[in-house]
mmCIF file of C-alpha atoms in Angstrom:
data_model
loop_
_atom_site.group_PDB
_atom_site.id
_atom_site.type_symbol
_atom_site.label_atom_id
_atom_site.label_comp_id
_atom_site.label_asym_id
_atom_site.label_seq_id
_atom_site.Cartn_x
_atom_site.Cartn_y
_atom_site.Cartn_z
ATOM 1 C CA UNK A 1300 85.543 -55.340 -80.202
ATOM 2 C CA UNK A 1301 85.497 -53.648 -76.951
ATOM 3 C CA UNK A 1302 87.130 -55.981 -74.072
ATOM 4 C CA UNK A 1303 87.813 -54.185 -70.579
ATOM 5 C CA UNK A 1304 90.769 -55.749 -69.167
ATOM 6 C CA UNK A 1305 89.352 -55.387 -65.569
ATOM 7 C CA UNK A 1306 86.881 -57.724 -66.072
ATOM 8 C CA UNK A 1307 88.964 -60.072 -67.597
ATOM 9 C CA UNK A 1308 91.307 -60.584 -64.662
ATOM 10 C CA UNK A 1309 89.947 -62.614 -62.020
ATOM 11 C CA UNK A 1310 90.904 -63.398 -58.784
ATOM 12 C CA UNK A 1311 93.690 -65.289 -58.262
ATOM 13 C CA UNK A 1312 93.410 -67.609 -55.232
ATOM 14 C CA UNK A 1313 96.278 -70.298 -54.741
ATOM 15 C CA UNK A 1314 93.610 -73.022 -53.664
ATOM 16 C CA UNK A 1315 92.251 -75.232 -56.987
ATOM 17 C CA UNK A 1316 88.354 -74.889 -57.167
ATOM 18 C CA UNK A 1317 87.947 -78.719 -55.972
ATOM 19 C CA UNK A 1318 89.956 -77.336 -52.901
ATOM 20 C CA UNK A 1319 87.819 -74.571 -52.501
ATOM 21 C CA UNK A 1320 84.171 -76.165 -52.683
ATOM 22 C CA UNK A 1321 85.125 -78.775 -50.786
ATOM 23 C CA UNK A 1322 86.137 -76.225 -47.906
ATOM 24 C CA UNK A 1323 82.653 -74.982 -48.562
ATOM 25 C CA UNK A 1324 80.989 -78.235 -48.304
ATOM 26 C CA UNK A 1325 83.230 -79.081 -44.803
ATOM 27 C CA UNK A 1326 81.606 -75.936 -43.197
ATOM 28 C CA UNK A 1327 78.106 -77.299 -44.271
ATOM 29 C CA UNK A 1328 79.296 -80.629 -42.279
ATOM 30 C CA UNK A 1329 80.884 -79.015 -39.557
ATOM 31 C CA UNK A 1330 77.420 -76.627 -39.164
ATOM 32 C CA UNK A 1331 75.363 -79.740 -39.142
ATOM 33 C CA UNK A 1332 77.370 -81.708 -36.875
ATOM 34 C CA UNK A 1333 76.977 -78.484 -34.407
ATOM 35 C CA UNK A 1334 73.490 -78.095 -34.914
ATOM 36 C CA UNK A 1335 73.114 -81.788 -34.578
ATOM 37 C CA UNK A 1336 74.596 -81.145 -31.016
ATOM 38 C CA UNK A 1337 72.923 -77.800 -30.274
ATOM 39 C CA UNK A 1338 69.116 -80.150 -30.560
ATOM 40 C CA UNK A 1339 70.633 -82.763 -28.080
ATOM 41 C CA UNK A 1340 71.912 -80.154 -25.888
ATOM 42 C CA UNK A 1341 69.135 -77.942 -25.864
ATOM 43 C CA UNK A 1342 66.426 -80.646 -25.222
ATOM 44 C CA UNK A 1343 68.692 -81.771 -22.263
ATOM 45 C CA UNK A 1344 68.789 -77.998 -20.423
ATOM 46 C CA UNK A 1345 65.028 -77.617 -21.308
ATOM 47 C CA UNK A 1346 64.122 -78.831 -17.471
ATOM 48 C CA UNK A 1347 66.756 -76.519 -16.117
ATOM 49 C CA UNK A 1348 68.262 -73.767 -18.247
ATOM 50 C CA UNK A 1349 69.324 -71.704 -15.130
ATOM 51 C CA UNK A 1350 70.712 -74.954 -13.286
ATOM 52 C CA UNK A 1351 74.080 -74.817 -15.535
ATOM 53 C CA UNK A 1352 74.879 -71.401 -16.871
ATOM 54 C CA UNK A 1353 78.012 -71.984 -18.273
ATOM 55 C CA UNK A 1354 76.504 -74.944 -20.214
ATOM 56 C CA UNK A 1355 74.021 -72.720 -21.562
ATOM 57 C CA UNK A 1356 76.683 -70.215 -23.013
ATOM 58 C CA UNK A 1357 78.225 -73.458 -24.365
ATOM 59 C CA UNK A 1358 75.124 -74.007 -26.358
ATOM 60 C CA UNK A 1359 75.384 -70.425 -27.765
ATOM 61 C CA UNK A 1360 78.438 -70.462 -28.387
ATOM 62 C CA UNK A 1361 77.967 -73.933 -30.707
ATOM 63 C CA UNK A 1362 74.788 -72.004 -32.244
ATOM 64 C CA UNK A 1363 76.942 -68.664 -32.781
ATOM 65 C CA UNK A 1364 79.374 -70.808 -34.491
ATOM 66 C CA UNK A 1365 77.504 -73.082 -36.206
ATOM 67 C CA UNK A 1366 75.332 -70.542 -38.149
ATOM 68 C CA UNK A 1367 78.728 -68.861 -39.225
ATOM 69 C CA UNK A 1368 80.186 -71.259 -40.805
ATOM 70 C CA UNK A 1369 77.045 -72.162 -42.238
ATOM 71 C CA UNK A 1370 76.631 -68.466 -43.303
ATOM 72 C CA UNK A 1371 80.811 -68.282 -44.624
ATOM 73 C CA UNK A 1372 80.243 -71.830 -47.050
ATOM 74 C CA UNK A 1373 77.186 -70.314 -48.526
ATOM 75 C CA UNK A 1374 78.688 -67.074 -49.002
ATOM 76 C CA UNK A 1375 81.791 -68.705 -50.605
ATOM 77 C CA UNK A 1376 79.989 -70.986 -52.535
ATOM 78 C CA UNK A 1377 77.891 -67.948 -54.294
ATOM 79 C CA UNK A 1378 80.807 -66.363 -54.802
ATOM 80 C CA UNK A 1379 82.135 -69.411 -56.976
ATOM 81 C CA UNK A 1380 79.128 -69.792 -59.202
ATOM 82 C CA UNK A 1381 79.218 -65.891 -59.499
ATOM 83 C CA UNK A 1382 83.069 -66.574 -60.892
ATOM 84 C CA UNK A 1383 81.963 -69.087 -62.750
ATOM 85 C CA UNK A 1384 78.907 -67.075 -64.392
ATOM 86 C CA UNK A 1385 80.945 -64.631 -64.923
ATOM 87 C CA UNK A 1386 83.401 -66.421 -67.338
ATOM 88 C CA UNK A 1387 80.456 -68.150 -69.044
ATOM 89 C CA UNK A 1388 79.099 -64.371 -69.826
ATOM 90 C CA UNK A 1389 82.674 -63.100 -71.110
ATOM 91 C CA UNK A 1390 82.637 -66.160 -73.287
ATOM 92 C CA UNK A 1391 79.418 -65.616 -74.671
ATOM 93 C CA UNK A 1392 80.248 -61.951 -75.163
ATOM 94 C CA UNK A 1393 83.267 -62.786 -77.241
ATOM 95 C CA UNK A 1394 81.717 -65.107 -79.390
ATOM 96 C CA UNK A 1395 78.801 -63.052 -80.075
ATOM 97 C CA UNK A 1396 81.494 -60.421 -81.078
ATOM 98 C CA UNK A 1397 83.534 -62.762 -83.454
ATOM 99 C CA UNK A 1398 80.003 -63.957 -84.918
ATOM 100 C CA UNK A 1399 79.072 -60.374 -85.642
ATOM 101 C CA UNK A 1400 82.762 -59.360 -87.561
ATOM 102 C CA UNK A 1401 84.361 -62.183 -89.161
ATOM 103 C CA UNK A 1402 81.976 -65.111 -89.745
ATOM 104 C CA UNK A 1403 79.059 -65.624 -91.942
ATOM 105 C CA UNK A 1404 76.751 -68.436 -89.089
ATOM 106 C CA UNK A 1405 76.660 -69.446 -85.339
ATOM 107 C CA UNK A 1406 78.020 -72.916 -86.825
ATOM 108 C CA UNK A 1407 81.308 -71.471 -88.671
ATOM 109 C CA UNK A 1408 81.820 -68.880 -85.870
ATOM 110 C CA UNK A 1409 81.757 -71.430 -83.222
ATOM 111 C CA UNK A 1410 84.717 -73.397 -85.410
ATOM 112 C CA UNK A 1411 86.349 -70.553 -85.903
ATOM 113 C CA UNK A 1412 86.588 -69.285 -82.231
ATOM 114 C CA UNK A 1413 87.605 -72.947 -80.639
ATOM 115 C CA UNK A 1414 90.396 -73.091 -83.598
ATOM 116 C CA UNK A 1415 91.349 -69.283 -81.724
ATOM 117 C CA UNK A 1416 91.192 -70.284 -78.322
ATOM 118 C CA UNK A 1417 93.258 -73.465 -78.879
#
């Protein structure tokens, strides 16, 4: 059996992966909280956009900010289930390997590989 050992070593992060999608899901709150206050803002400066410039870069500035962290959680969040995809395939790829030398079915092959792994 081929195994490159490139693939096999993934990223190390010192966050846990509860840690990590929950940081994911707080930028989807903290977007929607700023979007929330972009609509109330932006229906308030519809009578007079020009009448309060600096308000109106305010209201930018929320939509700037809001869109990127929307834009970094679902970035991050792809980038998890790619991770986790990723290990599913390598599993899958080593069982189908250990089916194909040593074991006679799927069923004993699947015994014999969680005995391995344990």
């Amino acid at each position: 059996m081929i195994v490159y050992e490139t693939m096999r070593n993934t990223q190390s992060l010192d966050l846990g992966s509860d840690t990590k999608l929950l940081t994911c899901f707080a930028a989807f709150e903290i977007a929607a909280g700023a979007m929330h206050l972009l609509w109330i803002e932006a229906a308030t400066l519809m009578r007079h956009p020009l009448a309060a410039p600096f308000h109106t870069l305010m209201i930018g500035a929320i939509w700037i900010l809001a869109n990127g962290a929307w834009l970094w959680g679902v970035c991050r969040l792809l980038f998890l289930i790619g991770q986790m995809l990723g290990g599913a395939g390598l599993l899958l790829v080593d069982l189908a390997a250990y089916i194909g030398s040593r074991c006679r079915d799927a069923k004993h092959a699947i015994g014999c590989f969680w005995e391995r792994s344990q």
